Amino acid sequence: MSAIGSVFLGDFQRHRMLSSTPPSSPPPGHNGNTMSMAVAASQPLDEIPESVDGTESSAKTSPSLPEGNDSSHDAFLTQTAAAIDPALSLELRLRWIEALILGVRQDARERKGKDKASDPRPGESLIRLAEDVQRRLNSVVESNDGLKKFMNQYDQHAPLLTPAFALSGTLPGPAPAYENMSPKELEALLAEMEPDIRAADRDMREIELLEQRGALTAGKLADYKTLQHRLQILLATQEEDMKLAASLEKRIASLVERHAIHVDALSELFVAWDDILSETESKARRLERDKDERRRLGYE
C-alpha cells in the first residue's frame, strides 16, 4: 500500500508538483505515464530506482509513437492503453488526499545521520489509521459477548440505530416549506409518508381507547386519604404489640434459663443420691456376709 502511494505521489527526486485538487483523468497523449504508474504501483517501494529523473522516467516508460495519420495514432493509443483496477484507482486518490493533508514524506534513504526519518508508525496515514481503528474495534467486539451479539443483530435494527441524516446523506436542516411544493411533489410526499400516517393514526386511536378506559386517571389511589388515619392507628398498635412481644421474649428467656438451672441442680442431686444408695447397698451386703461368716464359725 505504501508503494502505491509513493509512486502515485512521486518521490522527492521526481519533482512532482502537488495541487489542491485531486488529479483528473489524463489526456489521451499521456497514457504512457499511466502505464508507468500502474507498473510501478505493483513493485515495492524499496525496488524503485532512486536516481530516476522525471524526464528519464517518461522516456523509459512511454513508448515511441508511430508517425502517421490520426487513425493509426488512435489505434496505437487503443492498443497501448492500460486499464487501472478500480481498487487501485481508489487507493491512488486516497493517497493523493493524504498527501494534500499530511504532506509528502521524503525518501528516508537520502538522509544521513540525525536527519534520517524513522519507520512509519501505525496510524500515520488515513488508511492505516482506519485499519488500526477497525482492528481495535474488532478485538473489542470479539472480547465482549454483549457487543458481539449486538453487532451480529445490528443489520436487523439498522434503520432504528442509524440517524436520519446518515441514511439520507445530508445533514439535518430546516424542514421544507410545504406551501412551495408543487402538487406532484406533495402527492409523492404523502404517498411516501402514508405508512407513517397510518401508524400514527392507529396509535392515536389506541391512546383514545386507553383514555376512555381510565388508564390515564389515578383510579382508586385517592381513597388512601380516608384510610390514612386507620393506617396510623394500626401502625401505633403494631408498635405496642412489638414492644409487648419483646418483653414476653425476655420473660420467656429468663424462665427457660431458670428451668435449665433447676434441671441441672436436680441432675446433680440425682447423681449424689444414686452414689449414696450404691454405697449403702454395698455396706449392707458386706454386713450380711460378715454375719453369715460368724454363724458358720459358731460365734453366734
PDB file of N, CA and C in Angstrom, residues 185-284:
ATOM      1  N   GLU A 185     -45.171  16.977  -6.178  1.00  0.00           N
ATOM      2  CA  GLU A 185     -44.251  16.744  -5.069  1.00  0.00           C
ATOM      3  C   GLU A 185     -45.002  16.455  -3.780  1.00  0.00           C
ATOM      4  N   LEU A 186     -46.119  17.174  -3.555  1.00  0.00           N
ATOM      5  CA  LEU A 186     -46.910  16.937  -2.356  1.00  0.00           C
ATOM      6  C   LEU A 186     -47.545  15.557  -2.380  1.00  0.00           C
ATOM      7  N   GLU A 187     -48.046  15.136  -3.545  1.00  0.00           N
ATOM      8  CA  GLU A 187     -48.619  13.793  -3.660  1.00  0.00           C
ATOM      9  C   GLU A 187     -47.557  12.723  -3.422  1.00  0.00           C
ATOM     10  N   ALA A 188     -46.362  12.924  -3.962  1.00  0.00           N
ATOM     11  CA  ALA A 188     -45.285  11.948  -3.745  1.00  0.00           C
ATOM     12  C   ALA A 188     -44.891  11.886  -2.275  1.00  0.00           C
ATOM     13  N   LEU A 189     -44.856  13.055  -1.621  1.00  0.00           N
ATOM     14  CA  LEU A 189     -44.522  13.083  -0.202  1.00  0.00           C
ATOM     15  C   LEU A 189     -45.579  12.377   0.633  1.00  0.00           C
ATOM     16  N   LEU A 190     -46.852  12.619   0.320  1.00  0.00           N
ATOM     17  CA  LEU A 190     -47.927  11.949   1.059  1.00  0.00           C
ATOM     18  C   LEU A 190     -47.909  10.449   0.817  1.00  0.00           C
ATOM     19  N   ALA A 191     -47.638  10.044  -0.424  1.00  0.00           N
ATOM     20  CA  ALA A 191     -47.559   8.606  -0.712  1.00  0.00           C
ATOM     21  C   ALA A 191     -46.404   7.961   0.039  1.00  0.00           C
ATOM     22  N   GLU A 192     -45.317   8.687   0.174  1.00  0.00           N
ATOM     23  CA  GLU A 192     -44.169   8.139   0.904  1.00  0.00           C
ATOM     24  C   GLU A 192     -44.432   8.087   2.405  1.00  0.00           C
ATOM     25  N   MET A 193     -45.196   9.061   2.909  1.00  0.00           N
ATOM     26  CA  MET A 193     -45.476   9.118   4.344  1.00  0.00           C
ATOM     27  C   MET A 193     -46.743   8.379   4.728  1.00  0.00           C
ATOM     28  N   GLU A 194     -47.393   7.702   3.791  1.00  0.00           N
ATOM     29  CA  GLU A 194     -48.653   7.017   4.093  1.00  0.00           C
ATOM     30  C   GLU A 194     -48.502   5.980   5.199  1.00  0.00           C
ATOM     31  N   PRO A 195     -47.470   5.092   5.188  1.00  0.00           N
ATOM     32  CA  PRO A 195     -47.353   4.133   6.302  1.00  0.00           C
ATOM     33  C   PRO A 195     -47.180   4.813   7.653  1.00  0.00           C
ATOM     34  N   ASP A 196     -46.389   5.888   7.696  1.00  0.00           N
ATOM     35  CA  ASP A 196     -46.196   6.584   8.968  1.00  0.00           C
ATOM     36  C   ASP A 196     -47.481   7.250   9.437  1.00  0.00           C
ATOM     37  N   ILE A 197     -48.238   7.811   8.501  1.00  0.00           N
ATOM     38  CA  ILE A 197     -49.501   8.459   8.878  1.00  0.00           C
ATOM     39  C   ILE A 197     -50.489   7.435   9.409  1.00  0.00           C
ATOM     40  N   ARG A 198     -50.561   6.274   8.745  1.00  0.00           N
ATOM     41  CA  ARG A 198     -51.480   5.224   9.216  1.00  0.00           C
ATOM     42  C   ARG A 198     -51.047   4.706  10.588  1.00  0.00           C
ATOM     43  N   ALA A 199     -49.752   4.535  10.785  1.00  0.00           N
ATOM     44  CA  ALA A 199     -49.278   4.072  12.092  1.00  0.00           C
ATOM     45  C   ALA A 199     -49.578   5.102  13.175  1.00  0.00           C
ATOM     46  N   ALA A 200     -49.396   6.391  12.868  1.00  0.00           N
ATOM     47  CA  ALA A 200     -49.711   7.430  13.847  1.00  0.00           C
ATOM     48  C   ALA A 200     -51.201   7.470  14.158  1.00  0.00           C
ATOM     49  N   ASP A 201     -52.045   7.277  13.139  1.00  0.00           N
ATOM     50  CA  ASP A 201     -53.490   7.249  13.365  1.00  0.00           C
ATOM     51  C   ASP A 201     -53.877   6.066  14.245  1.00  0.00           C
ATOM     52  N   ARG A 202     -53.251   4.914  14.003  1.00  0.00           N
ATOM     53  CA  ARG A 202     -53.540   3.744  14.837  1.00  0.00           C
ATOM     54  C   ARG A 202     -53.107   3.972  16.276  1.00  0.00           C
ATOM     55  N   ASP A 203     -51.964   4.593  16.471  1.00  0.00           N
ATOM     56  CA  ASP A 203     -51.504   4.885  17.829  1.00  0.00           C
ATOM     57  C   ASP A 203     -52.430   5.880  18.525  1.00  0.00           C
ATOM     58  N   MET A 204     -52.910   6.869  17.797  1.00  0.00           N
ATOM     59  CA  MET A 204     -53.827   7.834  18.398  1.00  0.00           C
ATOM     60  C   MET A 204     -55.130   7.171  18.815  1.00  0.00           C
ATOM     61  N   ARG A 205     -55.633   6.225  18.000  1.00  0.00           N
ATOM     62  CA  ARG A 205     -56.856   5.509  18.383  1.00  0.00           C
ATOM     63  C   ARG A 205     -56.628   4.675  19.636  1.00  0.00           C
ATOM     64  N   GLU A 206     -55.470   4.040  19.740  1.00  0.00           N
ATOM     65  CA  GLU A 206     -55.174   3.267  20.941  1.00  0.00           C
ATOM     66  C   GLU A 206     -55.081   4.168  22.165  1.00  0.00           C
ATOM     67  N   ILE A 207     -54.475   5.338  22.013  1.00  0.00           N
ATOM     68  CA  ILE A 207     -54.393   6.278  23.135  1.00  0.00           C
ATOM     69  C   ILE A 207     -55.779   6.747  23.556  1.00  0.00           C
ATOM     70  N   GLU A 208     -56.635   7.025  22.579  1.00  0.00           N
ATOM     71  CA  GLU A 208     -58.005   7.449  22.901  1.00  0.00           C
ATOM     72  C   GLU A 208     -58.767   6.347  23.616  1.00  0.00           C
ATOM     73  N   LEU A 209     -58.567   5.091  23.190  1.00  0.00           N
ATOM     74  CA  LEU A 209     -59.234   3.972  23.847  1.00  0.00           C
ATOM     75  C   LEU A 209     -58.758   3.824  25.291  1.00  0.00           C
ATOM     76  N   LEU A 210     -57.469   3.995  25.522  1.00  0.00           N
ATOM     77  CA  LEU A 210     -56.947   3.916  26.884  1.00  0.00           C
ATOM     78  C   LEU A 210     -57.474   5.053  27.749  1.00  0.00           C
ATOM     79  N   GLU A 211     -57.647   6.235  27.163  1.00  0.00           N
ATOM     80  CA  GLU A 211     -58.222   7.344  27.922  1.00  0.00           C
ATOM     81  C   GLU A 211     -59.667   7.046  28.306  1.00  0.00           C
ATOM     82  N   GLN A 212     -60.420   6.417  27.395  1.00  0.00           N
ATOM     83  CA  GLN A 212     -61.800   6.068  27.715  1.00  0.00           C
ATOM     84  C   GLN A 212     -61.871   5.024  28.821  1.00  0.00           C
ATOM     85  N   ARG A 213     -60.889   4.143  28.878  1.00  0.00           N
ATOM     86  CA  ARG A 213     -60.876   3.117  29.919  1.00  0.00           C
ATOM     87  C   ARG A 213     -60.348   3.643  31.244  1.00  0.00           C
ATOM     88  N   GLY A 214     -59.902   4.878  31.276  1.00  0.00           N
ATOM     89  CA  GLY A 214     -59.415   5.459  32.520  1.00  0.00           C
ATOM     90  C   GLY A 214     -57.998   5.073  32.877  1.00  0.00           C
ATOM     91  N   ALA A 215     -57.199   4.712  31.860  1.00  0.00           N
ATOM     92  CA  ALA A 215     -55.824   4.306  32.147  1.00  0.00           C
ATOM     93  C   ALA A 215     -54.955   5.480  32.560  1.00  0.00           C
ATOM     94  N   LEU A 216     -55.348   6.697  32.168  1.00  0.00           N
ATOM     95  CA  LEU A 216     -54.547   7.867  32.494  1.00  0.00           C
ATOM     96  C   LEU A 216     -54.941   8.510  33.813  1.00  0.00           C
ATOM     97  N   THR A 217     -56.085   8.116  34.395  1.00  0.00           N
ATOM     98  CA  THR A 217     -56.526   8.698  35.662  1.00  0.00           C
ATOM     99  C   THR A 217     -55.850   7.995  36.832  1.00  0.00           C
ATOM    100  N   ALA A 218     -56.070   8.540  38.025  1.00  0.00           N
ATOM    101  CA  ALA A 218     -55.461   7.963  39.223  1.00  0.00           C
ATOM    102  C   ALA A 218     -56.177   6.728  39.718  1.00  0.00           C
ATOM    103  N   GLY A 219     -57.402   6.476  39.232  1.00  0.00           N
ATOM    104  CA  GLY A 219     -58.134   5.298  39.682  1.00  0.00           C
ATOM    105  C   GLY A 219     -58.586   5.430  41.122  1.00  0.00           C
ATOM    106  N   LYS A 220     -58.306   4.402  41.929  1.00  0.00           N
ATOM    107  CA  LYS A 220     -58.694   4.395  43.340  1.00  0.00           C
ATOM    108  C   LYS A 220     -57.558   4.839  44.250  1.00  0.00           C
ATOM    109  N   LEU A 221     -56.551   5.469  43.676  1.00  0.00           N
ATOM    110  CA  LEU A 221     -55.438   5.913  44.508  1.00  0.00           C
ATOM    111  C   LEU A 221     -55.841   7.036  45.458  1.00  0.00           C
ATOM    112  N   ALA A 222     -56.905   7.792  45.127  1.00  0.00           N
ATOM    113  CA  ALA A 222     -57.331   8.886  46.015  1.00  0.00           C
ATOM    114  C   ALA A 222     -58.002   8.379  47.284  1.00  0.00           C
ATOM    115  N   ASP A 223     -58.390   7.098  47.341  1.00  0.00           N
ATOM    116  CA  ASP A 223     -59.054   6.568  48.538  1.00  0.00           C
ATOM    117  C   ASP A 223     -58.094   6.400  49.704  1.00  0.00           C
ATOM    118  N   TYR A 224     -56.805   6.532  49.480  1.00  0.00           N
ATOM    119  CA  TYR A 224     -55.861   6.311  50.576  1.00  0.00           C
ATOM    120  C   TYR A 224     -55.987   7.402  51.640  1.00  0.00           C
ATOM    121  N   LYS A 225     -56.515   8.563  51.270  1.00  0.00           N
ATOM    122  CA  LYS A 225     -56.632   9.636  52.253  1.00  0.00           C
ATOM    123  C   LYS A 225     -57.600   9.260  53.360  1.00  0.00           C
ATOM    124  N   THR A 226     -58.689   8.582  53.017  1.00  0.00           N
ATOM    125  CA  THR A 226     -59.654   8.168  54.048  1.00  0.00           C
ATOM    126  C   THR A 226     -59.107   7.035  54.905  1.00  0.00           C
ATOM    127  N   LEU A 227     -58.178   6.255  54.364  1.00  0.00           N
ATOM    128  CA  LEU A 227     -57.615   5.129  55.112  1.00  0.00           C
ATOM    129  C   LEU A 227     -56.321   5.494  55.827  1.00  0.00           C
ATOM    130  N   GLN A 228     -55.852   6.703  55.669  1.00  0.00           N
ATOM    131  CA  GLN A 228     -54.583   7.082  56.274  1.00  0.00           C
ATOM    132  C   GLN A 228     -54.681   7.109  57.798  1.00  0.00           C
ATOM    133  N   HIS A 229     -55.836   7.582  58.370  1.00  0.00           N
ATOM    134  CA  HIS A 229     -55.997   7.615  59.830  1.00  0.00           C
ATOM    135  C   HIS A 229     -55.977   6.203  60.403  1.00  0.00           C
ATOM    136  N   ARG A 230     -56.685   5.287  59.752  1.00  0.00           N
ATOM    137  CA  ARG A 230     -56.699   3.901  60.219  1.00  0.00           C
ATOM    138  C   ARG A 230     -55.304   3.283  60.122  1.00  0.00           C
ATOM    139  N   LEU A 231     -54.581   3.658  59.089  1.00  0.00           N
ATOM    140  CA  LEU A 231     -53.229   3.127  58.943  1.00  0.00           C
ATOM    141  C   LEU A 231     -52.335   3.601  60.083  1.00  0.00           C
ATOM    142  N   GLN A 232     -52.477   4.863  60.484  1.00  0.00           N
ATOM    143  CA  GLN A 232     -51.669   5.360  61.593  1.00  0.00           C
ATOM    144  C   GLN A 232     -52.008   4.635  62.891  1.00  0.00           C
ATOM    145  N   ILE A 233     -53.309   4.370  63.122  1.00  0.00           N
ATOM    146  CA  ILE A 233     -53.712   3.634  64.335  1.00  0.00           C
ATOM    147  C   ILE A 233     -53.128   2.224  64.315  1.00  0.00           C
ATOM    148  N   LEU A 234     -53.195   1.584  63.148  1.00  0.00           N
ATOM    149  CA  LEU A 234     -52.652   0.227  63.042  1.00  0.00           C
ATOM    150  C   LEU A 234     -51.144   0.213  63.264  1.00  0.00           C
ATOM    151  N   LEU A 235     -50.460   1.239  62.761  1.00  0.00           N
ATOM    152  CA  LEU A 235     -49.016   1.300  62.965  1.00  0.00           C
ATOM    153  C   LEU A 235     -48.679   1.480  64.444  1.00  0.00           C
ATOM    154  N   ALA A 236     -49.462   2.327  65.158  1.00  0.00           N
ATOM    155  CA  ALA A 236     -49.224   2.511  66.594  1.00  0.00           C
ATOM    156  C   ALA A 236     -49.489   1.218  67.355  1.00  0.00           C
ATOM    157  N   THR A 237     -50.597   0.535  67.003  1.00  0.00           N
ATOM    158  CA  THR A 237     -50.907  -0.737  67.658  1.00  0.00           C
ATOM    159  C   THR A 237     -49.819  -1.772  67.389  1.00  0.00           C
ATOM    160  N   GLN A 238     -49.338  -1.804  66.160  1.00  0.00           N
ATOM    161  CA  GLN A 238     -48.278  -2.748  65.825  1.00  0.00           C
ATOM    162  C   GLN A 238     -47.005  -2.454  66.615  1.00  0.00           C
ATOM    163  N   GLU A 239     -46.707  -1.182  66.818  1.00  0.00           N
ATOM    164  CA  GLU A 239     -45.524  -0.833  67.602  1.00  0.00           C
ATOM    165  C   GLU A 239     -45.673  -1.290  69.046  1.00  0.00           C
ATOM    166  N   GLU A 240     -46.889  -1.108  69.634  1.00  0.00           N
ATOM    167  CA  GLU A 240     -47.124  -1.581  71.002  1.00  0.00           C
ATOM    168  C   GLU A 240     -47.027  -3.093  71.077  1.00  0.00           C
ATOM    169  N   ASP A 241     -47.598  -3.768  70.088  1.00  0.00           N
ATOM    170  CA  ASP A 241     -47.517  -5.230  70.083  1.00  0.00           C
ATOM    171  C   ASP A 241     -46.072  -5.706  69.973  1.00  0.00           C
ATOM    172  N   MET A 242     -45.270  -4.987  69.190  1.00  0.00           N
ATOM    173  CA  MET A 242     -43.866  -5.371  69.070  1.00  0.00           C
ATOM    174  C   MET A 242     -43.135  -5.191  70.395  1.00  0.00           C
ATOM    175  N   LYS A 243     -43.442  -4.104  71.129  1.00  0.00           N
ATOM    176  CA  LYS A 243     -42.836  -3.917  72.445  1.00  0.00           C
ATOM    177  C   LYS A 243     -43.268  -5.019  73.408  1.00  0.00           C
ATOM    178  N   LEU A 244     -44.572  -5.363  73.392  1.00  0.00           N
ATOM    179  CA  LEU A 244     -45.065  -6.430  74.261  1.00  0.00           C
ATOM    180  C   LEU A 244     -44.418  -7.765  73.908  1.00  0.00           C
ATOM    181  N   ALA A 245     -44.273  -8.028  72.616  1.00  0.00           N
ATOM    182  CA  ALA A 245     -43.644  -9.279  72.196  1.00  0.00           C
ATOM    183  C   ALA A 245     -42.184  -9.321  72.639  1.00  0.00           C
ATOM    184  N   ALA A 246     -41.501  -8.174  72.583  1.00  0.00           N
ATOM    185  CA  ALA A 246     -40.107  -8.145  73.029  1.00  0.00           C
ATOM    186  C   ALA A 246     -40.004  -8.421  74.527  1.00  0.00           C
ATOM    187  N   SER A 247     -40.923  -7.824  75.342  1.00  0.00           N
ATOM    188  CA  SER A 247     -40.902  -8.078  76.789  1.00  0.00           C
ATOM    189  C   SER A 247     -41.231  -9.535  77.099  1.00  0.00           C
ATOM    190  N   LEU A 248     -42.204 -10.107  76.363  1.00  0.00           N
ATOM    191  CA  LEU A 248     -42.535 -11.516  76.572  1.00  0.00           C
ATOM    192  C   LEU A 248     -41.363 -12.423  76.201  1.00  0.00           C
ATOM    193  N   GLU A 249     -40.660 -12.066  75.157  1.00  0.00           N
ATOM    194  CA  GLU A 249     -39.494 -12.868  74.783  1.00  0.00           C
ATOM    195  C   GLU A 249     -38.436 -12.836  75.882  1.00  0.00           C
ATOM    196  N   LYS A 250     -38.252 -11.670  76.503  1.00  0.00           N
ATOM    197  CA  LYS A 250     -37.285 -11.586  77.591  1.00  0.00           C
ATOM    198  C   LYS A 250     -37.724 -12.444  78.779  1.00  0.00           C
ATOM    199  N   ARG A 251     -39.020 -12.391  79.125  1.00  0.00           N
ATOM    200  CA  ARG A 251     -39.519 -13.196  80.240  1.00  0.00           C
ATOM    201  C   ARG A 251     -39.380 -14.678  79.942  1.00  0.00           C
ATOM    202  N   ILE A 252     -39.714 -15.064  78.739  1.00  0.00           N
ATOM    203  CA  ILE A 252     -39.594 -16.477  78.375  1.00  0.00           C
ATOM    204  C   ILE A 252     -38.136 -16.920  78.431  1.00  0.00           C
ATOM    205  N   ALA A 253     -37.238 -16.048  77.983  1.00  0.00           N
ATOM    206  CA  ALA A 253     -35.819 -16.401  78.030  1.00  0.00           C
ATOM    207  C   ALA A 253     -35.348 -16.576  79.472  1.00  0.00           C
ATOM    208  N   SER A 254     -35.814 -15.690  80.378  1.00  0.00           N
ATOM    209  CA  SER A 254     -35.431 -15.831  81.786  1.00  0.00           C
ATOM    210  C   SER A 254     -36.009 -17.104  82.392  1.00  0.00           C
ATOM    211  N   LEU A 255     -37.266 -17.444  82.056  1.00  0.00           N
ATOM    212  CA  LEU A 255     -37.874 -18.673  82.560  1.00  0.00           C
ATOM    213  C   LEU A 255     -37.125 -19.904  82.064  1.00  0.00           C
ATOM    214  N   VAL A 256     -36.765 -19.876  80.814  1.00  0.00           N
ATOM    215  CA  VAL A 256     -36.022 -21.021  80.267  1.00  0.00           C
ATOM    216  C   VAL A 256     -34.670 -21.154  80.954  1.00  0.00           C
ATOM    217  N   GLU A 257     -34.047 -20.014  81.233  1.00  0.00           N
ATOM    218  CA  GLU A 257     -32.755 -20.061  81.916  1.00  0.00           C
ATOM    219  C   GLU A 257     -32.904 -20.624  83.334  1.00  0.00           C
ATOM    220  N   ARG A 258     -33.955 -20.175  84.050  1.00  0.00           N
ATOM    221  CA  ARG A 258     -34.204 -20.695  85.398  1.00  0.00           C
ATOM    222  C   ARG A 258     -34.529 -22.179  85.346  1.00  0.00           C
ATOM    223  N   HIS A 259     -35.307 -22.594  84.393  1.00  0.00           N
ATOM    224  CA  HIS A 259     -35.636 -24.018  84.254  1.00  0.00           C
ATOM    225  C   HIS A 259     -34.369 -24.844  84.009  1.00  0.00           C
ATOM    226  N   ALA A 260     -33.483 -24.315  83.196  1.00  0.00           N
ATOM    227  CA  ALA A 260     -32.238 -25.044  82.946  1.00  0.00           C
ATOM    228  C   ALA A 260     -31.410 -25.163  84.224  1.00  0.00           C
ATOM    229  N   ILE A 261     -31.394 -24.083  85.034  1.00  0.00           N
ATOM    230  CA  ILE A 261     -30.652 -24.139  86.292  1.00  0.00           C
ATOM    231  C   ILE A 261     -31.248 -25.194  87.220  1.00  0.00           C
ATOM    232  N   HIS A 262     -32.596 -25.227  87.332  1.00  0.00           N
ATOM    233  CA  HIS A 262     -33.253 -26.209  88.187  1.00  0.00           C
ATOM    234  C   HIS A 262     -32.999 -27.625  87.696  1.00  0.00           C
ATOM    235  N   VAL A 263     -33.047 -27.819  86.425  1.00  0.00           N
ATOM    236  CA  VAL A 263     -32.795 -29.156  85.877  1.00  0.00           C
ATOM    237  C   VAL A 263     -31.371 -29.602  86.184  1.00  0.00           C
ATOM    238  N   ASP A 264     -30.423 -28.686  86.058  1.00  0.00           N
ATOM    239  CA  ASP A 264     -29.033 -29.034  86.370  1.00  0.00           C
ATOM    240  C   ASP A 264     -28.885 -29.396  87.854  1.00  0.00           C
ATOM    241  N   ALA A 265     -29.567 -28.631  88.727  1.00  0.00           N
ATOM    242  CA  ALA A 265     -29.490 -28.929  90.162  1.00  0.00           C
ATOM    243  C   ALA A 265     -30.102 -30.287  90.477  1.00  0.00           C
ATOM    244  N   LEU A 266     -31.262 -30.589  89.921  1.00  0.00           N
ATOM    245  CA  LEU A 266     -31.894 -31.884  90.141  1.00  0.00           C
ATOM    246  C   LEU A 266     -31.027 -33.022  89.621  1.00  0.00           C
ATOM    247  N   SER A 267     -30.368 -32.779  88.490  1.00  0.00           N
ATOM    248  CA  SER A 267     -29.492 -33.823  87.939  1.00  0.00           C
ATOM    249  C   SER A 267     -28.337 -34.106  88.890  1.00  0.00           C
ATOM    250  N   GLU A 268     -27.752 -33.037  89.463  1.00  0.00           N
ATOM    251  CA  GLU A 268     -26.667 -33.238  90.411  1.00  0.00           C
ATOM    252  C   GLU A 268     -27.155 -33.969  91.666  1.00  0.00           C
ATOM    253  N   LEU A 269     -28.360 -33.607  92.170  1.00  0.00           N
ATOM    254  CA  LEU A 269     -28.922 -34.294  93.331  1.00  0.00           C
ATOM    255  C   LEU A 269     -29.193 -35.767  93.034  1.00  0.00           C
ATOM    256  N   PHE A 270     -29.683 -36.055  91.863  1.00  0.00           N
ATOM    257  CA  PHE A 270     -29.962 -37.440  91.493  1.00  0.00           C
ATOM    258  C   PHE A 270     -28.675 -38.257  91.446  1.00  0.00           C
ATOM    259  N   VAL A 271     -27.632 -37.653  90.916  1.00  0.00           N
ATOM    260  CA  VAL A 271     -26.349 -38.370  90.859  1.00  0.00           C
ATOM    261  C   VAL A 271     -25.826 -38.631  92.282  1.00  0.00           C
ATOM    262  N   ALA A 272     -25.916 -37.600  93.136  1.00  0.00           N
ATOM    263  CA  ALA A 272     -25.447 -37.782  94.518  1.00  0.00           C
ATOM    264  C   ALA A 272     -26.289 -38.832  95.254  1.00  0.00           C
ATOM    265  N   TRP A 273     -27.584 -38.794  95.068  1.00  0.00           N
ATOM    266  CA  TRP A 273     -28.472 -39.781  95.694  1.00  0.00           C
ATOM    267  C   TRP A 273     -28.139 -41.182  95.199  1.00  0.00           C
ATOM    268  N   ASP A 274     -27.863 -41.336  93.920  1.00  0.00           N
ATOM    269  CA  ASP A 274     -27.515 -42.650  93.378  1.00  0.00           C
ATOM    270  C   ASP A 274     -26.206 -43.151  93.986  1.00  0.00           C
ATOM    271  N   ASP A 275     -25.239 -42.250  94.173  1.00  0.00           N
ATOM    272  CA  ASP A 275     -23.974 -42.656  94.788  1.00  0.00           C
ATOM    273  C   ASP A 275     -24.192 -43.114  96.236  1.00  0.00           C
ATOM    274  N   ILE A 276     -25.023 -42.382  96.975  1.00  0.00           N
ATOM    275  CA  ILE A 276     -25.294 -42.742  98.377  1.00  0.00           C
ATOM    276  C   ILE A 276     -25.989 -44.092  98.463  1.00  0.00           C
ATOM    277  N   LEU A 277     -26.996 -44.339  97.626  1.00  0.00           N
ATOM    278  CA  LEU A 277     -27.712 -45.610  97.635  1.00  0.00           C
ATOM    279  C   LEU A 277     -26.788 -46.767  97.272  1.00  0.00           C
ATOM    280  N   SER A 278     -25.919 -46.525  96.282  1.00  0.00           N
ATOM    281  CA  SER A 278     -24.986 -47.600  95.888  1.00  0.00           C
ATOM    282  C   SER A 278     -24.045 -47.941  97.048  1.00  0.00           C
ATOM    283  N   GLU A 279     -23.523 -46.916  97.737  1.00  0.00           N
ATOM    284  CA  GLU A 279     -22.627 -47.158  98.869  1.00  0.00           C
ATOM    285  C   GLU A 279     -23.352 -47.855 100.017  1.00  0.00           C
ATOM    286  N   THR A 280     -24.634 -47.475 100.277  1.00  0.00           N
ATOM    287  CA  THR A 280     -25.416 -48.103 101.341  1.00  0.00           C
ATOM    288  C   THR A 280     -25.666 -49.574 101.028  1.00  0.00           C
ATOM    289  N   GLU A 281     -26.003 -49.889  99.816  1.00  0.00           N
ATOM    290  CA  GLU A 281     -26.241 -51.279  99.420  1.00  0.00           C
ATOM    291  C   GLU A 281     -24.975 -52.120  99.584  1.00  0.00           C
ATOM    292  N   SER A 282     -23.830 -51.557  99.193  1.00  0.00           N
ATOM    293  CA  SER A 282     -22.575 -52.320  99.325  1.00  0.00           C
ATOM    294  C   SER A 282     -22.247 -52.579 100.802  1.00  0.00           C
ATOM    295  N   LYS A 283     -22.478 -51.589 101.680  1.00  0.00           N
ATOM    296  CA  LYS A 283     -22.240 -51.797 103.110  1.00  0.00           C
ATOM    297  C   LYS A 283     -23.186 -52.839 103.687  1.00  0.00           C
ATOM    298  N   ALA A 284     -24.471 -52.823 103.274  1.00  0.00           N
ATOM    299  CA  ALA A 284     -25.443 -53.796 103.782  1.00  0.00           C
ATOM    300  C   ALA A 284     -25.059 -55.204 103.357  1.00  0.00           C
TER     301      ALA A 284
END
